[in-house]
Amino acid sequence: MFGALRSPRNILFGRGQRLALGGYVAKLGARALVVTDARMAADAQFAAVIDTIRAAGVAVTLYDGVEAELPAECIEAGVVAGRAASADVIVGIGGGSCIDAAKVIALLLTHGGAMSDYYGEFKIPGPLLPVVAVPTTAGTGSEVTPVAVVADPDRAVKVGIASPYLIPDTAICDPELTLTCPPGLTAASGADALVHAIEAFTNAPRDGDAAITLEHVFVGKNALTDQHARTAIASIGQSLVRAVDQGDDLVARTDVMLGSMLAGLAFGSAGTSICHAVQYPVGALTHTAHGLGVALMLPYALQFNRHHVTAEIATVGRLMSLVTGNSDDEAAADATIEGITKLLGAVGIPATLAEIGIAAKDLPWIAEQALGANRLIKNNPRPVDRAGMDQLVAAAFSGDRQSLSSPNQPDARAS
Ligand SMILES: NC(=O)c1ccc[n+]([C@@H]2O[C@H](COP(=O)([O-])OP(=O)(O)OC[C@H]3O[C@@H](n4cnc5c(N)ncnc54)[C@H](O)[C@@H]3O)[C@@H](O)[C@H]2O)c1
Ligand SMILES: [Fe+2]
């Protein structure tokens, strides 16, 4: 058995926990830079949370310039604000964009240089100014993960910075903060979390030699990440539809937020895979929400991997109560893919790449760019070559999921 798990020093979870923020920030510094967006900065609940920092005797500088997709300028402006304030602790409050921005601002305040110096894995030379992360969406898991995703003006697709030093010191997850998320955001971010958990659980395991965690940030499916992935899959499966349909249901909101945080712990060490690899170029072309793009790919990715991880897919379906009776793994895996397809449709995730504006002429570029994301592709349980990637994106474009399960597929069952 091999296990590897990296996580924040503190994780707080539950309604009302946001009011512990000031006490945790005061343990870490005397001058806080709070990183958020304009919507959040205008929110009364946000003001009450920030007041806990001032009440704990910490000076607060507010930077509310975070923008969707994280263009480089909004990171640079945050670094300028942090430097001017001599910030010694960074607080990220908001969706994944705000938390990722806080992580990258802490990185540049600590080590200087340009964002591009740190693209890829293990490029950060040492610890950062401490980050306290307070998510207001239930989705990305960024509050516990070693990664931040940014837009680079010189590159067509978003890029990742992955390093254990990016993991926040403290994550404070308060499901009451997600009550204001509208249905579309709840669906896209919750589906992102489901994809994180399922990709972490179905990724290829690696040999756990002693160098693996020193050489890779994402080390594949393992005994410790599986624990969190299982709970996340069950928790999100049970409550995502209710959280979308009845946004004031705090029990459902709590389940989905627990699932998103645990999915973050799972994929933060195990890694994600082909749904995320395809979403980067698709997102660049369509500017669709990250969660919507990865969720759209999930049924196709599961079908593509169906014969390589039959037992794992069957387990996903049992955890989500999508499998009836005592079906064997083969039947259960098929029922799981059907059930997940229906669930994603029920929360409004589009079914095909064509529906979100991709044209047939874009498919070769998407396949090429997706294959280039080797840190993600290497995790997939079925080896992915160009022909396989072409099949995957063609099926997701046309909606012909069954084309991925033909017994004539050269890769199916054989490898
Ligand atoms: N670092 C990671 O581990 C990781 C993982 C997955 C995705 N991401 C990144 O996270 C980003 C997506 O994050 P997201 O899905 O949380 O969305 P987001 O942060 O982009 O926010 C989307 C919108 O929702 C609004 N919003 C946030 N909280 C709200 C609330 N409680 N009520 C009403 N509106 C609210 C925001 O103001 C914004 O307008 C992408 O940039 C993606 O690349 C990062
Ligand atoms: Fe994601």
XYZ file of C-alpha atoms and ligand atoms in Angstrom:
460
model
C 0.000 0.000 0.000
C 1.191 3.505 -0.837
C -0.279 6.739 0.503
C 0.619 10.406 0.194
C -1.357 13.399 1.346
C -0.429 17.062 1.653
C -2.726 19.510 3.359
C -2.994 22.864 5.151
C -1.878 23.141 8.771
C -5.442 23.905 9.838
C -8.770 23.087 8.206
C -11.917 24.427 9.869
C -15.304 23.337 8.579
C -18.866 24.242 9.540
C -21.482 26.966 9.733
C -20.232 30.072 11.508
C -16.546 29.064 11.316
C -15.859 32.177 9.201
C -15.914 34.165 12.425
C -12.720 32.377 13.535
C -10.854 34.139 10.708
C -9.451 37.021 12.776
C -8.026 34.734 15.429
C -6.179 32.618 12.862
C -4.878 35.626 10.917
C -3.557 37.205 14.138
C -1.463 34.089 14.831
C 0.278 34.563 11.472
C 0.928 38.281 11.057
C 0.206 41.893 11.948
C -0.629 43.339 8.488
C -3.092 41.415 6.349
C -3.700 41.853 2.626
C -7.248 40.671 1.908
C -7.617 39.490 -1.704
C -11.124 39.390 -3.158
C -13.302 40.665 -6.003
C -15.586 43.688 -6.287
C -18.786 41.662 -5.815
C -17.573 40.206 -2.545
C -16.176 43.521 -1.280
C -19.674 45.023 -1.514
C -21.274 42.212 0.537
C -22.403 42.901 4.125
C -21.428 39.410 5.260
C -17.935 39.993 3.892
C -17.601 43.185 5.967
C -18.519 41.259 9.125
C -15.874 38.623 8.394
C -13.184 41.255 7.763
C -14.125 42.983 11.014
C -12.978 39.859 12.881
C -9.457 40.501 11.543
C -9.434 44.117 12.733
C -10.927 43.069 16.067
C -7.966 40.721 16.520
C -5.588 43.698 16.243
C -4.397 43.090 12.682
C -4.189 45.966 10.151
C -6.217 45.238 7.005
C -5.507 46.346 3.430
C -8.256 45.391 1.003
C -7.447 44.427 -2.581
C -10.704 43.815 -4.443
C -9.407 43.773 -8.010
C -9.565 40.021 -8.733
C -11.143 39.311 -12.134
C -12.462 36.100 -13.657
C -9.810 34.024 -15.479
C -7.069 35.761 -13.450
C -5.432 38.004 -16.043
C -1.821 38.839 -15.134
C -2.615 42.523 -14.517
C -4.953 41.762 -11.634
C -2.244 39.683 -9.964
C 0.358 42.432 -10.490
C -1.927 45.083 -8.980
C -2.439 42.841 -5.944
C 1.316 42.455 -5.520
C 1.729 46.249 -5.624
C -0.978 46.644 -2.955
C 0.623 43.983 -0.760
C 4.068 45.507 -1.063
C 2.805 48.996 -0.249
C 1.132 47.629 2.881
C 4.170 45.507 3.901
C 1.700 42.657 4.213
C 2.901 39.699 6.258
C -0.189 37.502 5.873
C -2.485 37.074 2.835
C -6.203 36.296 3.136
C -8.068 35.027 0.056
C -11.874 35.258 0.277
C -14.156 34.321 -2.617
C -14.387 31.710 -5.333
C -11.443 29.748 -6.679
C -10.283 32.795 -8.640
C -9.808 34.883 -5.475
C -8.073 32.073 -3.612
C -5.770 31.318 -6.537
C -5.002 35.049 -6.788
C -4.139 35.172 -3.069
C -1.785 32.209 -3.483
C 0.038 33.730 -6.469
C 0.229 37.188 -4.846
C 1.802 35.553 -1.756
C 4.256 33.768 -4.067
C 5.360 36.943 -5.875
C 5.537 39.011 -2.680
C 7.804 36.372 -1.151
C 10.060 35.317 -4.008
C 9.707 38.113 -6.606
C 10.142 37.455 -10.311
C 7.408 36.862 -12.856
C 4.557 34.342 -12.737
C 6.112 32.512 -15.664
C 9.185 31.693 -13.539
C 7.006 29.274 -11.584
C 4.874 27.501 -14.238
C 4.932 23.734 -13.898
C 5.799 21.612 -10.860
C 8.224 22.288 -7.987
C 9.507 25.621 -9.299
C 8.900 27.536 -6.039
C 12.150 27.667 -4.024
C 10.758 27.883 -0.477
C 7.868 28.748 1.865
C 5.573 31.710 1.137
C 3.960 34.377 3.244
C 1.161 32.460 4.975
C -2.190 32.324 3.182
C -5.556 31.933 4.882
C -8.231 30.804 2.398
C -11.976 31.281 2.860
C -13.963 29.837 -0.070
C -17.396 31.219 -0.963
C -18.091 28.669 -3.706
C -18.153 24.901 -3.178
C -16.069 23.667 -6.038
C -12.413 24.232 -6.678
C -10.957 23.008 -3.392
C -8.228 25.629 -3.911
C -8.312 26.324 -0.151
C -6.430 23.044 0.378
C -4.584 22.418 -2.910
C -0.965 22.949 -4.040
C -1.969 24.571 -7.328
C -3.067 27.904 -8.784
C -4.311 28.403 -12.328
C -3.619 31.704 -14.094
C -3.997 33.343 -17.508
C -0.795 34.372 -19.277
C -1.030 37.063 -21.971
C 1.627 35.224 -24.009
C -0.143 31.860 -23.977
C -3.390 30.735 -25.521
C -4.429 28.474 -22.632
C -4.382 28.933 -18.848
C -1.346 27.611 -17.014
C -0.807 25.979 -13.643
C 1.712 26.612 -10.902
C 1.985 23.512 -8.731
C 4.039 23.290 -5.559
C 3.363 22.116 -2.009
C 4.404 25.630 -0.892
C 1.181 26.959 -2.483
C -1.007 25.087 0.003
C -2.659 27.667 2.276
C -1.645 27.625 5.942
C -5.294 27.626 7.023
C -8.545 26.839 5.210
C -11.833 28.044 6.699
C -14.852 26.449 5.011
C -18.173 27.873 6.100
C -21.100 26.548 4.046
C -23.239 29.581 4.947
C -20.972 31.614 2.657
C -22.218 29.565 -0.313
C -25.938 30.258 0.286
C -25.803 33.236 -2.098
C -24.380 31.256 -5.044
C -26.943 31.275 -7.879
C -27.975 27.906 -9.407
C -25.645 28.106 -12.428
C -22.593 28.811 -10.259
C -23.617 26.143 -7.722
C -23.933 23.586 -10.525
C -20.681 24.428 -12.299
C -18.566 24.669 -9.165
C -20.150 21.584 -7.537
C -19.642 19.592 -10.729
C -15.990 20.705 -10.773
C -15.629 19.188 -7.305
C -17.295 15.949 -8.442
C -14.830 15.729 -11.339
C -11.901 16.340 -8.962
C -13.031 13.498 -6.729
C -13.756 11.065 -9.579
C -10.536 11.837 -11.453
C -8.517 11.411 -8.228
C -10.290 8.084 -7.566
C -9.930 6.685 -11.098
C -6.422 7.962 -11.870
C -3.615 5.503 -12.442
C -1.818 4.441 -9.264
C 1.977 4.628 -9.399
C 4.687 2.609 -7.742
C 5.259 4.300 -4.426
C 9.054 4.418 -4.539
C 10.691 6.758 -2.050
C 11.423 9.450 -4.639
C 7.902 9.809 -6.001
C 6.657 12.604 -3.730
C 9.938 14.480 -4.172
C 9.738 14.350 -7.955
C 5.980 14.785 -8.526
C 3.419 17.110 -6.964
C 0.634 14.833 -8.237
C 1.454 11.237 -7.391
C -1.610 9.320 -8.612
C -4.455 7.499 -6.893
C -3.375 6.182 -3.505
C -4.690 4.828 -0.231
C -4.939 8.195 1.531
C -6.430 10.253 -1.297
C -8.980 7.479 -1.902
C -10.441 8.003 1.580
C -11.224 11.623 0.829
C -12.320 10.949 -2.750
C -14.859 8.352 -1.594
C -16.457 10.651 0.968
C -16.460 13.526 -1.529
C -18.147 11.437 -4.244
C -20.854 10.236 -1.842
C -21.442 13.653 -0.330
C -21.666 15.553 -3.634
C -23.665 12.751 -5.283
C -26.206 12.888 -2.486
C -26.752 16.648 -2.432
C -25.655 18.475 -5.591
C -29.085 18.497 -7.255
C -30.722 19.755 -4.046
C -28.090 22.490 -3.568
C -28.803 23.694 -7.110
C -32.611 23.441 -6.914
C -33.025 24.695 -3.321
C -30.199 27.101 -2.745
C -31.308 27.876 0.818
C -30.964 24.231 1.926
C -28.021 24.477 4.307
C -27.744 20.700 4.695
C -27.275 20.272 0.947
C -24.888 23.241 0.837
C -22.893 21.677 3.680
C -22.654 18.314 1.907
C -21.420 19.897 -1.317
C -18.895 22.094 0.467
C -17.580 19.158 2.494
C -17.302 17.234 -0.763
C -15.460 20.041 -2.548
C -12.912 20.469 0.251
C -12.303 16.701 0.523
C -12.082 16.449 -3.286
C -9.414 19.160 -3.094
C -7.432 17.079 -0.597
C -7.785 14.062 -2.891
C -6.792 15.651 -6.188
C -4.215 17.922 -4.536
C -2.047 14.837 -4.077
C -3.475 12.352 -6.606
C -3.903 14.866 -9.473
C -6.645 15.362 -12.018
C -6.693 14.043 -15.558
C -8.194 14.255 -19.053
C -11.355 16.243 -18.221
C -9.097 19.033 -16.993
C -6.618 18.618 -19.860
C -9.384 19.126 -22.447
C -10.983 22.006 -20.519
C -7.894 24.225 -20.786
C -8.071 24.688 -24.590
C -11.882 24.532 -24.595
C -11.990 27.269 -21.940
C -9.573 29.364 -23.977
C -11.888 29.183 -27.001
C -15.270 29.518 -25.306
C -14.619 31.266 -21.940
C -17.092 28.893 -20.355
C -16.818 28.432 -16.574
C -14.077 25.980 -15.572
C -16.496 23.669 -13.747
C -18.953 23.559 -16.614
C -16.178 22.607 -19.038
C -14.706 19.805 -16.950
C -18.140 18.418 -16.060
C -19.190 18.316 -19.718
C -16.193 16.036 -20.375
C -16.817 13.657 -17.444
C -19.184 11.121 -19.109
C -16.892 10.906 -22.146
C -13.770 10.494 -20.026
C -15.439 7.733 -17.993
C -16.521 5.958 -21.166
C -13.016 6.322 -22.597
C -11.555 4.754 -19.441
C -14.437 2.326 -18.898
C -12.530 -0.947 -19.487
C -9.408 0.147 -17.629
C -11.050 1.091 -14.335
C -14.306 -0.883 -14.377
C -14.244 -1.654 -10.644
C -13.450 1.950 -9.679
C -16.235 3.345 -11.869
C -18.632 0.795 -10.377
C -17.591 1.952 -6.902
C -18.238 5.591 -7.860
C -21.786 4.617 -8.880
C -22.408 2.681 -5.673
C -21.157 5.627 -3.594
C -23.528 7.922 -5.504
C -26.463 5.457 -5.234
C -26.657 5.208 -9.028
C -26.461 1.418 -9.075
C -29.419 -0.746 -8.140
C -29.402 -4.179 -6.507
C -26.338 -6.339 -6.572
C -25.192 -5.688 -10.144
C -21.744 -6.944 -11.070
C -19.015 -4.393 -11.788
C -19.569 -4.452 -15.559
C -23.257 -3.573 -15.294
C -22.604 -1.186 -12.416
C -19.969 0.736 -14.401
C -22.402 1.221 -17.289
C -25.165 2.319 -14.897
C -22.738 4.761 -13.269
C -21.882 6.492 -16.539
C -25.582 6.701 -17.447
C -26.476 8.035 -13.993
C -23.736 10.670 -13.985
C -24.772 11.816 -17.462
C -28.356 12.267 -16.194
C -27.253 14.030 -13.010
C -25.116 16.527 -14.926
C -28.006 17.161 -17.325
C -30.341 17.714 -14.369
C -28.137 20.520 -13.017
C -27.857 22.156 -16.450
C -24.403 21.099 -17.646
C -24.399 21.123 -21.480
C -24.001 17.688 -23.075
C -21.597 18.427 -25.944
C -18.726 20.665 -26.990
C -20.865 21.785 -29.948
C -23.446 23.190 -27.497
C -20.893 25.535 -25.940
C -19.779 26.925 -29.291
C -16.879 24.698 -30.341
C -16.668 24.154 -34.120
C -15.467 20.956 -35.809
C -12.425 22.813 -37.163
C -11.286 23.513 -33.557
C -11.022 19.843 -32.602
C -7.453 19.144 -33.827
C -6.113 22.164 -31.915
C -8.030 21.141 -28.782
C -6.612 17.611 -28.995
C -3.079 18.883 -29.509
C -3.247 21.343 -26.606
C -4.884 18.791 -24.290
C -2.162 16.253 -25.019
C 0.408 18.938 -24.210
C -0.814 19.069 -20.581
C 1.395 16.160 -19.646
C 1.113 16.741 -15.882
C -2.590 15.815 -16.288
C -2.452 13.283 -19.121
C 0.111 11.116 -17.336
C -2.448 10.400 -14.600
C -5.054 8.850 -16.880
C -5.611 5.123 -16.314
C -5.830 4.437 -20.065
C -2.737 5.609 -21.943
C -3.694 8.528 -24.184
C -2.099 8.955 -27.598
C -3.102 11.385 -30.335
C -5.579 8.948 -31.892
C -7.238 8.369 -28.532
C -7.458 12.088 -27.784
C -8.935 12.720 -31.231
C -11.613 10.092 -30.526
C -12.369 11.573 -27.130
C -12.874 15.143 -28.333
C -14.806 14.002 -31.419
C -17.220 12.055 -29.204
C -17.613 15.008 -26.828
C -18.245 17.279 -29.799
C -20.976 15.165 -31.377
C -22.401 13.610 -28.212
C -21.718 10.098 -29.470
C -20.453 8.633 -26.197
C -21.000 5.071 -27.413
C -18.370 5.575 -30.132
C -15.822 5.365 -27.318
C -16.951 1.930 -26.178
C -16.820 -0.051 -29.398
C -15.192 -3.466 -28.863
C -13.001 -2.590 -31.854
C -11.189 0.160 -29.983
C -7.547 -0.924 -30.134
C -6.913 0.239 -26.598
C -9.979 -1.207 -24.903
C -9.310 -4.019 -22.402
C -6.058 -4.898 -24.173
C -3.602 -2.710 -22.277
N -6.364 26.014 -7.424
C -7.128 24.985 -7.636
O -6.937 23.950 -7.018
C -8.244 25.101 -8.628
C -9.037 23.981 -8.911
C -10.082 24.112 -9.838
C -10.328 25.353 -10.429
N -9.517 26.430 -10.143
C -9.747 27.763 -10.730
O -10.787 28.388 -9.981
C -11.514 29.265 -10.826
C -13.002 28.964 -10.738
O -13.411 29.202 -9.421
P -14.962 29.198 -8.997
O -15.678 28.124 -9.725
O -14.993 29.148 -7.513
O -15.511 30.567 -9.558
P -14.900 32.033 -9.562
O -13.984 32.238 -8.429
O -14.351 32.296 -10.931
O -16.196 32.934 -9.339
C -17.217 33.004 -10.329
C -18.172 34.131 -9.975
O -18.915 33.764 -8.807
C -18.976 34.861 -7.903
N -19.159 34.335 -6.534
C -18.230 33.734 -5.739
N -18.777 33.382 -4.566
C -20.084 33.753 -4.610
C -21.163 33.652 -3.698
N -21.020 33.076 -2.492
N -22.363 34.160 -4.064
C -22.542 34.719 -5.297
N -21.551 34.845 -6.208
C -20.326 34.347 -5.869
C -17.685 35.595 -8.134
O -17.798 36.932 -7.685
C -17.508 35.471 -9.643
O -18.227 36.479 -10.293
C -10.960 29.074 -12.232
O -10.041 30.121 -12.484
C -10.236 27.748 -12.159
O -9.171 27.666 -13.080
C -8.506 26.308 -9.246
Fe -11.226 21.748 -11.573
